[in-house]
Amino acid sequence: MRSTQSRVLVLSISLAVPVSATRRPVRPIAHQEEAVPVERREASRPSLEVVAGLHEAGHHTEEFDALRRERDRLDLGGEPLGAAEVCRLIAVCHRERGEWEAALLAQRDWFARLASAPPSADTARLKLDAALAVAESLRELGRHGEALETLEEAHHLLPAAEATELQEALVLERTGFALYQLDRNYEAVARFRLVLDLRRRAHGEDDYEVAQALNNLANALNSVGGHEEAVGLLGEASEMLDRLRRGESCAKAAILDSLGVGLFGLDRPNEGLAMYQENLVLERSLHQGDHLHSANGIYSLAGGLLDSGRPTDAVARYRVA
């Protein structure tokens, strides 16, 4: 049998999902505009406007030099929050250029400066933002053990940050992903159960993030042989997306793929193949002309055919992919 490591639904993120603005739903955004108090940012606004001009003109070397000078000025002036914001901007610039290791170093600088700021709930929220950004960069670099350590630190910040249940769910979800990648799947199951409970309490039953939580828990269950429960959760998630009019989406495709894994785990290969075939049709309709995305569905179907004792059909599918 092939691996049961099916796909997880991951929200699209750029640097971090900010938790600074409490008492509102957590949503991914590109920049954390409310991350640093306005009075701290005003001191460096003229310099940052110059940096913005350099960025738009494509003068990246000058842009980095200007940001570093502004960071050093704020450090000397004893303004750790302002310096932290500049470190965040440096990280953003590195990420835009695909310089992942440099971005991670800047994110660590961001966190370190916040650690030296006066303690408060606002500062704790900013530290939580920075910790999530560091963990996400580590995940992207494949350093899942370090990401897990950072996420555990983020979890300890939740009380001081007066975090909402949705913010706690976000940290637990990222922790579940890290455990999943480290093959600590029973621990991942426990985290994803907590995420599902928190999101159901916050959103009710019909919500995209609840469907996401159902899928992630089901994938973790598939990985430890809990196929029957997984299939039930995935059916619930699929119906939820249909009610939300998200039946033709990448999220639905991921759920169909996961259903195939669960049904094969229950020794129901015909139903599993039907899910893989439905997934492939959906992938092709969503990504017309995008061979790489359609290949996901082809490989799943080919694997199912191989598991069903149809190696010739499987090889034919693999050749198409």
Short mmCIF file of C-alpha atoms in Angstrom, two decimals, residues 36-45 48 70 73-74 77-83 85 117-118:
data_model
loop_
_atom_site.label_atom_id
_atom_site.label_comp_id
_atom_site.label_asym_id
_atom_site.label_seq_id
_atom_site.Cartn_x
_atom_site.Cartn_y
_atom_site.Cartn_z
CA VAL A 36 3.49 48.45 15.73
CA PRO A 37 1.79 51.32 17.60
CA VAL A 38 1.36 54.41 15.45
CA GLU A 39 3.44 56.64 17.70
CA ARG A 40 6.43 54.35 17.29
CA ARG A 41 6.09 54.22 13.54
CA GLU A 42 5.72 57.99 13.09
CA ALA A 43 9.31 58.55 14.18
CA SER A 44 10.61 56.58 11.23
CA ARG A 45 7.94 57.44 8.65
CA LEU A 48 10.39 54.47 5.42
CA GLU A 70 16.88 53.15 10.07
CA ARG A 73 19.05 54.62 14.36
CA LEU A 74 16.07 53.26 16.25
CA GLY A 77 17.45 55.75 20.22
CA GLY A 78 16.16 53.02 22.50
CA GLU A 79 13.06 52.31 20.41
CA PRO A 80 12.84 48.50 20.21
CA LEU A 81 9.31 48.49 18.80
CA GLY A 82 10.26 50.77 15.92
CA ALA A 83 13.43 48.79 15.26
CA GLU A 85 9.06 46.95 12.66
CA ALA A 117 10.57 45.93 24.70
CA PRO A 118 8.59 46.73 27.86
#
